[in-house]
Coordinates of C-alpha atoms in Angstrom, one line a residue:
Chain R
M1 CA 80.6 99.4 96.7
N2 CA 78.5 101.9 94.7
K3 CA 79.5 104.6 97.2
K4 CA 83.0 104.6 95.6
T5 CA 81.7 104.0 92.1
T6 CA 83.7 100.8 91.9
P7 CA 82.5 98.5 89.2
L8 CA 80.7 95.3 90.4
G9 CA 83.3 93.1 88.6
V10 CA 86.4 93.7 86.5
L11 CA 88.8 91.8 84.5
A12 CA 91.7 91.3 86.8
V13 CA 94.3 92.3 84.2
D14 CA 92.5 95.6 83.7
V15 CA 93.4 96.7 87.3
P16 CA 96.5 99.0 87.0
P17 CA 99.8 97.6 88.3
S18 CA 100.8 99.0 91.7
T19 CA 103.6 101.6 92.0
P20 CA 106.3 101.6 93.3
N21 CA 107.0 98.0 92.1
S22 CA 108.4 97.1 95.5
L23 CA 108.4 98.5 99.0
Y24 CA 111.8 97.1 99.8
P25 CA 114.8 99.4 100.3
E26 CA 117.7 99.0 98.0
P27 CA 119.5 96.9 97.0
F28 CA 116.5 94.6 97.4
A29 CA 113.9 96.6 95.4
S30 CA 116.0 96.2 92.3
R31 CA 115.9 92.5 92.7
M32 CA 112.1 92.6 92.2
S33 CA 112.4 93.8 88.5
G34 CA 110.4 91.5 86.3
R35 CA 107.6 91.3 88.9
E36 CA 104.3 93.1 88.4
K37 CA 101.5 93.2 91.0
R38 CA 97.9 94.2 90.6
Q39 CA 96.2 94.9 94.0
L40 CA 92.8 93.3 93.3
G41 CA 91.5 93.5 96.8
D42 CA 92.6 97.1 97.4
F43 CA 90.7 98.0 94.1
F44 CA 87.5 97.0 95.7
G45 CA 88.3 98.6 99.0
L46 CA 89.0 95.4 101.0
G47 CA 90.9 96.0 104.2
N48 CA 91.1 92.7 106.0
F49 CA 93.2 91.0 103.4
G50 CA 95.0 91.7 100.2
V51 CA 94.6 89.7 96.9
N52 CA 97.2 90.4 94.2
L53 CA 97.5 89.3 90.6
T54 CA 101.2 88.9 90.2
R55 CA 103.1 88.4 86.9
L56 CA 106.8 87.0 87.0
A57 CA 108.8 87.5 83.9
P58 CA 111.5 84.8 83.2
N59 CA 114.1 84.9 86.1
A60 CA 111.8 87.1 88.2
V61 CA 111.2 86.3 91.9
S62 CA 108.0 86.8 93.9
A63 CA 109.8 88.3 97.0
L64 CA 112.9 87.7 99.1
R65 CA 112.5 84.3 100.7
H66 CA 110.6 85.1 103.9
A67 CA 108.4 83.9 106.7
H68 CA 105.6 85.8 108.5
S69 CA 105.0 85.8 112.2
K70 CA 101.2 86.6 112.1
Q71 CA 100.1 86.7 108.4
D72 CA 98.9 83.6 106.6
E73 CA 99.6 83.5 102.9
F74 CA 98.1 81.6 100.1
I75 CA 99.0 81.3 96.3
Y76 CA 97.2 79.8 93.3
I77 CA 98.9 79.4 90.0
L78 CA 96.9 80.6 87.0
S79 CA 99.6 80.1 84.3
G80 CA 103.2 79.1 84.0
C81 CA 105.4 76.9 86.2
P82 CA 107.2 78.7 89.0
M83 CA 109.6 77.0 91.5
L84 CA 108.5 77.2 95.1
Q85 CA 111.6 77.6 97.4
T86 CA 111.2 76.7 101.1
D87 CA 113.4 75.6 103.9
E88 CA 112.5 72.0 102.9
G89 CA 113.7 72.4 99.4
R90 CA 112.3 73.2 96.0
T91 CA 109.0 72.2 94.4
Q92 CA 107.9 72.8 90.8
L93 CA 104.3 74.3 90.7
S94 CA 102.0 74.3 87.6
P95 CA 98.6 75.9 86.7
G96 CA 95.8 74.9 88.9
M97 CA 98.2 74.2 91.9
C98 CA 98.1 76.1 95.2
A99 CA 100.1 76.4 98.3
G100 CA 99.4 77.9 101.7
F101 CA 101.9 79.2 104.3
P102 CA 100.5 79.4 107.9
S103 CA 101.8 82.2 110.0
G104 CA 104.4 81.3 112.6
S105 CA 105.7 78.2 110.9
G106 CA 109.1 79.9 110.4
N107 CA 109.3 78.2 107.0
A108 CA 110.6 80.8 104.6
C109 CA 109.2 80.7 101.0
N110 CA 109.2 82.5 97.7
L111 CA 108.7 81.8 94.0
I112 CA 111.2 82.1 91.3
N113 CA 110.4 81.8 87.5
E114 CA 113.2 79.7 86.1
S115 CA 111.1 78.9 83.0
P116 CA 111.3 80.8 79.6
D117 CA 107.5 81.6 80.0
E118 CA 105.7 84.2 82.1
V119 CA 104.1 83.1 85.4
L120 CA 100.8 84.4 86.5
Y121 CA 99.4 83.7 90.0
L122 CA 97.1 85.0 92.7
E123 CA 98.6 85.7 96.2
I124 CA 96.5 86.4 99.3
G125 CA 97.6 87.6 102.7
D126 CA 95.8 89.1 105.7
R127 CA 96.8 92.3 107.5
T128 CA 97.2 91.3 111.1
P129 CA 98.9 94.1 113.0
G130 CA 102.2 93.4 114.5
D131 CA 103.2 91.1 111.7
E132 CA 107.1 90.5 111.7
V133 CA 108.8 89.1 108.6
V134 CA 112.2 87.4 108.7
Y135 CA 114.4 86.9 105.6
P136 CA 116.9 84.1 106.2
D137 CA 119.0 84.7 103.0
D138 CA 119.2 88.6 103.4
D139 CA 120.2 91.3 105.9
I140 CA 116.7 92.7 106.2
Q141 CA 113.7 92.4 108.6
A142 CA 110.2 94.0 108.5
L143 CA 107.5 94.9 110.9
L144 CA 103.9 95.9 110.1
A145 CA 103.0 98.9 112.4
D146 CA 100.2 101.4 111.9
G147 CA 99.5 99.8 108.5
R148 CA 103.0 100.5 107.2
W149 CA 106.0 98.2 106.7
R150 CA 109.2 99.2 108.5
F151 CA 112.3 97.7 107.2
T152 CA 115.6 97.5 109.1
H153 CA 118.9 95.6 109.1
K154 CA 119.0 92.5 111.2
D155 CA 120.7 94.5 113.9
G156 CA 117.8 96.9 114.1
T157 CA 119.4 99.9 112.2
P158 CA 117.1 101.5 109.7
Y159 CA 117.6 101.4 105.9
Chain V
M1 CA 104.0 72.9 107.3
N2 CA 106.1 69.8 107.4
K3 CA 105.1 69.3 111.1
K4 CA 101.6 68.4 109.7
T5 CA 103.1 66.5 106.7
T6 CA 101.0 68.8 104.4
P7 CA 102.5 68.8 101.0
L8 CA 104.2 72.0 99.8
G9 CA 101.9 72.4 96.9
V10 CA 98.8 70.6 95.6
L11 CA 96.5 70.7 92.6
A12 CA 93.4 72.4 94.0
V13 CA 91.0 69.9 92.5
D14 CA 92.8 67.2 94.4
V15 CA 91.7 68.6 97.8
P16 CA 88.6 66.7 98.8
P17 CA 85.3 68.5 98.7
S18 CA 84.0 69.7 102.2
T19 CA 81.2 67.9 103.9
P20 CA 78.4 68.7 104.7
N21 CA 77.9 70.6 101.5
S22 CA 76.3 73.4 103.3
L23 CA 76.1 74.6 107.0
Y24 CA 72.6 76.3 106.4
P25 CA 69.7 74.7 108.2
E26 CA 66.9 73.4 106.0
P27 CA 65.2 74.4 103.8
F28 CA 68.1 76.4 102.7
A29 CA 70.8 73.6 102.7
S30 CA 68.9 71.8 100.0
R31 CA 69.0 74.9 97.8
M32 CA 72.9 74.6 97.7
S33 CA 72.8 71.2 95.8
G34 CA 74.9 71.6 92.7
R35 CA 77.5 73.6 94.6
E36 CA 80.8 71.9 95.6
K37 CA 83.5 73.5 97.8
R38 CA 87.1 72.6 98.3
Q39 CA 88.6 74.3 101.4
L40 CA 92.1 75.0 100.1
G41 CA 93.2 77.4 102.9
D42 CA 92.0 75.0 105.6
F43 CA 94.0 72.2 103.8
F44 CA 97.2 74.1 104.5
G45 CA 96.2 75.0 108.1
L46 CA 95.4 78.6 107.4
G47 CA 93.3 80.3 110.2
N48 CA 93.1 84.0 109.4
F49 CA 91.1 83.5 106.1
G50 CA 89.6 80.8 104.0
V51 CA 90.1 80.2 100.3
N52 CA 87.6 77.8 98.7
L53 CA 87.7 76.4 95.2
T54 CA 83.9 76.3 94.4
R55 CA 82.2 74.6 91.5
L56 CA 78.7 75.5 90.5
A57 CA 76.7 73.1 88.3
P58 CA 74.2 74.6 85.9
N59 CA 71.3 76.3 88.0
A60 CA 73.4 76.1 91.2
V61 CA 74.0 79.2 93.5
S62 CA 77.0 80.2 95.5
A63 CA 75.0 81.0 98.6
L64 CA 71.9 82.7 99.7
R65 CA 72.1 86.4 98.8
H66 CA 73.9 87.9 101.7
A67 CA 76.0 90.7 103.1
H68 CA 78.7 90.5 106.0
S69 CA 79.2 93.0 108.8
K70 CA 82.9 92.4 109.3
Q71 CA 84.0 89.9 106.8
D72 CA 85.5 91.1 103.4
E73 CA 84.9 88.7 100.6
F74 CA 86.5 88.4 97.1
I75 CA 85.9 86.1 94.1
Y76 CA 88.0 85.2 91.0
I77 CA 86.4 83.4 88.1
L78 CA 88.5 80.5 86.7
S79 CA 86.0 79.1 84.3
G80 CA 82.4 79.5 83.3
C81 CA 80.1 82.6 83.3
P82 CA 78.1 83.1 86.6
M83 CA 75.7 85.9 87.1
L84 CA 76.6 88.2 90.0
Q85 CA 73.5 89.3 91.8
T86 CA 73.6 92.4 94.1
D87 CA 71.3 95.1 95.4
E88 CA 72.2 97.2 92.3
G89 CA 71.3 94.4 89.9
R90 CA 72.9 91.7 87.9
T91 CA 76.3 91.5 86.1
Q92 CA 77.5 88.6 84.0
L93 CA 81.1 87.5 85.0
S94 CA 83.5 85.6 82.9
P95 CA 86.9 83.9 83.3
G96 CA 89.7 86.2 84.5
M97 CA 87.1 88.6 86.2
C98 CA 87.0 89.3 89.9
A99 CA 84.8 91.2 92.3
G100 CA 85.2 92.2 95.9
F101 CA 82.7 92.9 98.7
P102 CA 83.9 95.1 101.6
S103 CA 82.4 94.3 105.0
G104 CA 79.7 96.7 106.2
S105 CA 78.6 97.8 102.8
G106 CA 75.1 96.1 103.3
N107 CA 75.1 95.2 99.6
A108 CA 73.9 91.6 99.5
C109 CA 75.5 89.4 96.9
N110 CA 75.6 85.9 95.4
L111 CA 76.4 84.1 92.2
I112 CA 74.0 82.0 90.2
N113 CA 75.0 79.8 87.3
E114 CA 72.3 80.4 84.6
S115 CA 74.6 78.9 81.9
P116 CA 74.7 75.3 80.6
D117 CA 78.3 75.0 81.6
E118 CA 80.0 74.5 84.9
V119 CA 81.4 77.4 86.8
L120 CA 84.6 77.2 88.8
Y121 CA 85.9 80.0 91.0
L122 CA 88.0 80.9 94.0
E123 CA 86.3 82.6 97.0
I124 CA 88.2 84.3 99.8
G125 CA 86.9 85.5 103.2
D126 CA 88.5 86.4 106.5
R127 CA 87.3 85.1 109.8
T128 CA 86.8 88.3 111.9
P129 CA 85.0 87.4 115.1
G130 CA 81.5 88.8 115.7
D131 CA 80.8 88.7 112.0
E132 CA 77.0 89.0 111.3
V133 CA 75.3 88.1 108.1
V134 CA 72.0 89.4 106.7
Y135 CA 70.0 87.7 104.0
P136 CA 67.5 90.1 102.5
D137 CA 65.6 87.5 100.6
D138 CA 65.2 84.9 103.2
D139 CA 64.1 84.4 106.8
I140 CA 67.5 83.6 108.2
Q141 CA 70.4 85.5 109.9
A142 CA 73.8 84.4 111.1
L143 CA 76.5 85.2 113.7
L144 CA 80.1 83.9 113.9
A145 CA 80.8 83.2 117.5
D146 CA 83.5 81.1 119.0
G147 CA 84.5 80.1 115.4
R148 CA 81.0 78.6 114.6
W149 CA 78.2 80.0 112.6
R150 CA 74.9 80.3 114.5
F151 CA 71.7 80.5 112.3
T152 CA 68.4 81.9 113.6
H153 CA 65.1 83.2 112.1
K154 CA 65.0 87.0 111.7
D155 CA 63.0 87.2 115.0
G156 CA 65.9 85.6 116.8
T157 CA 64.3 82.2 117.3
P158 CA 66.8 79.3 116.5
Y159 CA 66.6 76.9 113.6

């Protein structure tokens, strides 16, 4: 780590928020307003997985509701009470709760902050090449290739 | 997830602690007393990485001081103030702090709880096959093969 002069430990909130706020094409990127991510894993030069500290203002969402073909995902709630939305319905989460989403389940998930208070959580996902993402509620799909997300309409035409 | 009747979200402290407490051979396993891990990622059936909720009693250590060849590691402190020990020295961590350890750096790390209070933290690591672990302070080395850790003395003789 010292090769990069990265500190041994940091306060997570001191890591700068990532920009742009969303990689989605419009009109979806604008729907991510009120969401702020700090890429903690990238800060330390990790490559195999990402760890984000994510803040959701009231009414903000974590992502479009989605499911990964190859990436496992995991969330841990630090503060606030977001609603977890999945194919099976809605579940209120609270601080100290966690949830995991194995790749290939097809169960599309996201979080929405329907409360008047901020939500702060950790989200973890690996970076398995060839990962595909489906979004059952929106006309978009994604493929991870050469380390980059490529977004298209569901008929395959590019954004 | 519903195929396995796993709940959508759980309180992390409600996940049962893993047993045995340590995979190390003796005399190292006994040195992990006072450490308790809850395998949150495994609870949800994740395979690409592990997420543990780990509790350190006063004087307990997270692991033998070690460095991975292929596995990235990341920690986030939830409560308490552990000491991070690395090749570069010691750094006191506190709640809301995090640290990341890229694979292949050779920088051997662990946490020790030198405080009178419990420490609670999240630890994340991927499961890249062929991962090797070196322990500069102890006569032990490890290799991840076929999903299992194999421990030997530094001269290659098995424990």
